[in-house]
Protein backbone atom coordinates (compact mmCIF):
# COMPACT_ATOMS: atom_id res chain seq x y z
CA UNK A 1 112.57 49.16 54.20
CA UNK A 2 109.34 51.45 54.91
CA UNK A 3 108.12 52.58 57.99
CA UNK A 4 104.54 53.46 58.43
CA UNK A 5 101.57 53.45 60.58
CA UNK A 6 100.27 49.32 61.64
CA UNK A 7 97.98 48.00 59.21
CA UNK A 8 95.36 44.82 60.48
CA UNK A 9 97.22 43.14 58.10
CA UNK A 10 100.43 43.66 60.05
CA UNK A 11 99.59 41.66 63.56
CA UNK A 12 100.38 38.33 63.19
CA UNK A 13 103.81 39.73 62.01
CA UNK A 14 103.77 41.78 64.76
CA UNK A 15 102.60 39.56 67.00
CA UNK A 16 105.46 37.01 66.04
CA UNK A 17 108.42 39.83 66.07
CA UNK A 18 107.57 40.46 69.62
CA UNK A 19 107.51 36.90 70.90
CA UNK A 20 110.89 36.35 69.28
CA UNK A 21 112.67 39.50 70.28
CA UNK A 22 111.20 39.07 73.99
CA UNK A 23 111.47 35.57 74.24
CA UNK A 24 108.15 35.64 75.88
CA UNK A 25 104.60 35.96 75.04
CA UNK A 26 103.90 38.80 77.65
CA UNK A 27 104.85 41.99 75.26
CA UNK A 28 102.63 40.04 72.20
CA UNK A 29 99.84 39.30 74.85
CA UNK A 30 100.14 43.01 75.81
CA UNK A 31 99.60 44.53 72.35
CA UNK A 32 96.94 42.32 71.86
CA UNK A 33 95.46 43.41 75.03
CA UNK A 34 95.92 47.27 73.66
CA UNK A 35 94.31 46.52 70.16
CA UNK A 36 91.40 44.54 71.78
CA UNK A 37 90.39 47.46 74.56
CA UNK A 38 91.12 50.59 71.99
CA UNK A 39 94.05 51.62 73.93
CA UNK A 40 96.97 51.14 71.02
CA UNK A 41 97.53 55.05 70.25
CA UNK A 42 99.92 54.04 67.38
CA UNK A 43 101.69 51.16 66.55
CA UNK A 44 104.66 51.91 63.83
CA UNK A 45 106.41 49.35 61.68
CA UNK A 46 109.47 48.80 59.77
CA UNK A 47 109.27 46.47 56.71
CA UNK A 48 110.49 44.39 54.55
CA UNK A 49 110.63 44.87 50.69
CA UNK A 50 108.30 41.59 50.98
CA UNK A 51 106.01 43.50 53.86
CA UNK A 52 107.43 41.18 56.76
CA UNK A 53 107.41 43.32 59.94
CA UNK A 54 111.08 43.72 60.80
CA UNK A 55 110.97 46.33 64.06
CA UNK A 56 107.88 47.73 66.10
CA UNK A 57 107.31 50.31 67.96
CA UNK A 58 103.75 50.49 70.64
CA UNK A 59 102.59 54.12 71.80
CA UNK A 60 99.39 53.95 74.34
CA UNK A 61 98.01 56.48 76.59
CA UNK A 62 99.34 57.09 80.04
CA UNK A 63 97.66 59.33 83.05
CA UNK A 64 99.59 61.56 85.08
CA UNK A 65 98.29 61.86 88.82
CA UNK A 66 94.87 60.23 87.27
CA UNK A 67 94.67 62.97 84.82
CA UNK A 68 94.71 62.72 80.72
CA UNK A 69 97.25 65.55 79.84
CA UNK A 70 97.77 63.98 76.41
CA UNK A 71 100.91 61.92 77.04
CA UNK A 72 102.03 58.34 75.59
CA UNK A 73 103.79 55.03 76.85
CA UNK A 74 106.30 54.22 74.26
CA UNK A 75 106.46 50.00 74.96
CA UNK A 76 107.21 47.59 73.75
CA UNK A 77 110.17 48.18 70.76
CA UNK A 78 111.66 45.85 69.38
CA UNK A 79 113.79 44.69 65.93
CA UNK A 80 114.18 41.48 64.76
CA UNK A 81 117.93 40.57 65.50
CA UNK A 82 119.24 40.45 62.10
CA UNK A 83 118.00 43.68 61.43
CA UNK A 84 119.54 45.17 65.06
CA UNK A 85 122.14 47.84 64.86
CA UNK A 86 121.03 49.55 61.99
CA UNK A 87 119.23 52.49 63.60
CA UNK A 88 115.49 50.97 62.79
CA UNK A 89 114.46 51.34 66.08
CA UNK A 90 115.64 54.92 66.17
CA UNK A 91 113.47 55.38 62.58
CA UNK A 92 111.03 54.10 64.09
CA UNK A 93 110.79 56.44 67.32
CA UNK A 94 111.51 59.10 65.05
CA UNK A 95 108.60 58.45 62.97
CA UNK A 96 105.62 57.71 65.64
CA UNK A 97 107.55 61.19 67.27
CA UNK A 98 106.73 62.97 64.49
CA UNK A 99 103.18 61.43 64.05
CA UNK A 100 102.35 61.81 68.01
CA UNK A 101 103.24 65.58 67.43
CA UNK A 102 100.98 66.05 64.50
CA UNK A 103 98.14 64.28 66.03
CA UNK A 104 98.38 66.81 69.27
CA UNK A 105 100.38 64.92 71.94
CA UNK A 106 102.26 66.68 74.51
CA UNK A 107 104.83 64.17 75.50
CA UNK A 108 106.11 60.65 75.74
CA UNK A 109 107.13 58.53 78.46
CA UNK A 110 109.59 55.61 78.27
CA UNK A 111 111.05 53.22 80.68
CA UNK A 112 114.25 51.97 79.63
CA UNK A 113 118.46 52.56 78.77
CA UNK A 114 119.28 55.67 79.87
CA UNK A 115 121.81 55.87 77.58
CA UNK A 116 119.93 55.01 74.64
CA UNK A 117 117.11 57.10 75.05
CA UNK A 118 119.31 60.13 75.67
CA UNK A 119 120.85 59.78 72.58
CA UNK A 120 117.10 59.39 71.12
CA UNK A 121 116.48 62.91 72.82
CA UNK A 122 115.08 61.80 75.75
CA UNK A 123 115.66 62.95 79.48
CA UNK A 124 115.17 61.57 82.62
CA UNK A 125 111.63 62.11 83.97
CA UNK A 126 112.96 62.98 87.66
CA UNK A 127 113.71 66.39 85.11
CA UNK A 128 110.31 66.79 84.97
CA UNK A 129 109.34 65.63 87.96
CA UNK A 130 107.32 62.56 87.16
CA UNK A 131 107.79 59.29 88.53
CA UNK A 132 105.95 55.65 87.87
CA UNK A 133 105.45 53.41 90.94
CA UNK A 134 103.80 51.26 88.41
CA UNK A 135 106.95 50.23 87.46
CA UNK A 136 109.20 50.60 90.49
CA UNK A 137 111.89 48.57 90.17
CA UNK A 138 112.02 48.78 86.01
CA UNK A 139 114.38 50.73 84.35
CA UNK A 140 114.70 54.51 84.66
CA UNK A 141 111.50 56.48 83.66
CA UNK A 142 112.71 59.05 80.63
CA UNK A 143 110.55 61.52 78.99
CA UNK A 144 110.45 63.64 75.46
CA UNK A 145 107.93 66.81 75.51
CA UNK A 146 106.48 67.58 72.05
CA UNK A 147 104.84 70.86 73.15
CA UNK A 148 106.64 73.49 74.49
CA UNK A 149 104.58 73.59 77.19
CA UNK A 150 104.31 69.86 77.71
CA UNK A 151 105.34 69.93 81.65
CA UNK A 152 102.65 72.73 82.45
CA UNK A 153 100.44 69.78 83.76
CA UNK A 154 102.83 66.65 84.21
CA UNK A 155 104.02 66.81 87.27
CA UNK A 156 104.17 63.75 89.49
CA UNK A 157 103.11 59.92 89.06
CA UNK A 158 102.77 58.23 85.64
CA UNK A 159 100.62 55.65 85.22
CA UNK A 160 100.06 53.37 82.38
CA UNK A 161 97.15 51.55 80.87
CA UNK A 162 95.98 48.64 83.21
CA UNK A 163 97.17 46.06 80.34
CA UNK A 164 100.64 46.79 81.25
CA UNK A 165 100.04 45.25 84.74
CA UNK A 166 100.04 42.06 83.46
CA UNK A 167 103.57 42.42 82.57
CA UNK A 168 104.22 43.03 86.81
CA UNK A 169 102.70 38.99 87.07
């Protein structure tokens, strides 16, 4: 398996991995979306010896009280099921972590498990004191700072990139 940065090559593979793992087409329809208007910050993938894309992980900007303070939208993730349970996703968050902090981001937001993503190192964004109305009645908003001082100028509503709105319809 290799994880690395998305290729053009990779988004048909991509594009089918997320239509499988969400049973839907609004998360492929929503990377698209990302690609198409410049606002996919990174896109990470796990493959296959063969270069089939086996997990994905989506990282595009948010705004915090209308402001750019350098902060990502980890969504979607997914792994294809026979490939679940074998810590790619957590390689994979790992990686684009470790990227996002070399290209100069401050922090990451996530809505999700909150017992997942706290074993992934992330804590609940009420910790910060940032909240997404966006998202209201999604899963818990969770965040993971990359500079020390990340929170300095995140404090109160997160808001993602209007693509994401589509996945409210």
């Amino acid at each position: 398996m290799l994880i690395r940065a998305e290729i053009p090559v990779d988004a048909p593979g991509i594009d089918a991995l997320l239509r499988r793992a969400f049973q839907r087409d609004a998360e492929a329809d929503l990377v698209q979306r990302l690609r198409e208007d410049g606002l996919l910050t990174l896109g990470i993938v796990a493959t296959d010896p063969e270069g089939g894309v086996i997990g994905y992980a989506a990282f595009s900007p948010v705004w915090i009280e209308g402001e750019d303070c350098q902060w990502v939208g980890l969504s979607p993730l997914a792994v294809e099921d026979e490939f679940r349970h074998q810590g790619i996703a957590r390689q994979l968050v790992y990686e684009a972590l470790d990227m996002l902090n070399e290209f100069g981001y401050r922090g990451v937001v996530v809505q999700g498990d909150p017992a997942y993503y706290a074993a992934l190192g992330f804590v609940p964004a009420a910790h910060g004191h940032l909240h997404c109305q966006q998202f209201a009645a999604a899963a818990p908003l969770h965040i993971f700072t990359l500079a020390e001082d990340a929170m300095a100028d995140a404090n109160g509503r997160v808001e993602y990139a209007e693509p994401f709105n589509q996945l409210l319809n």
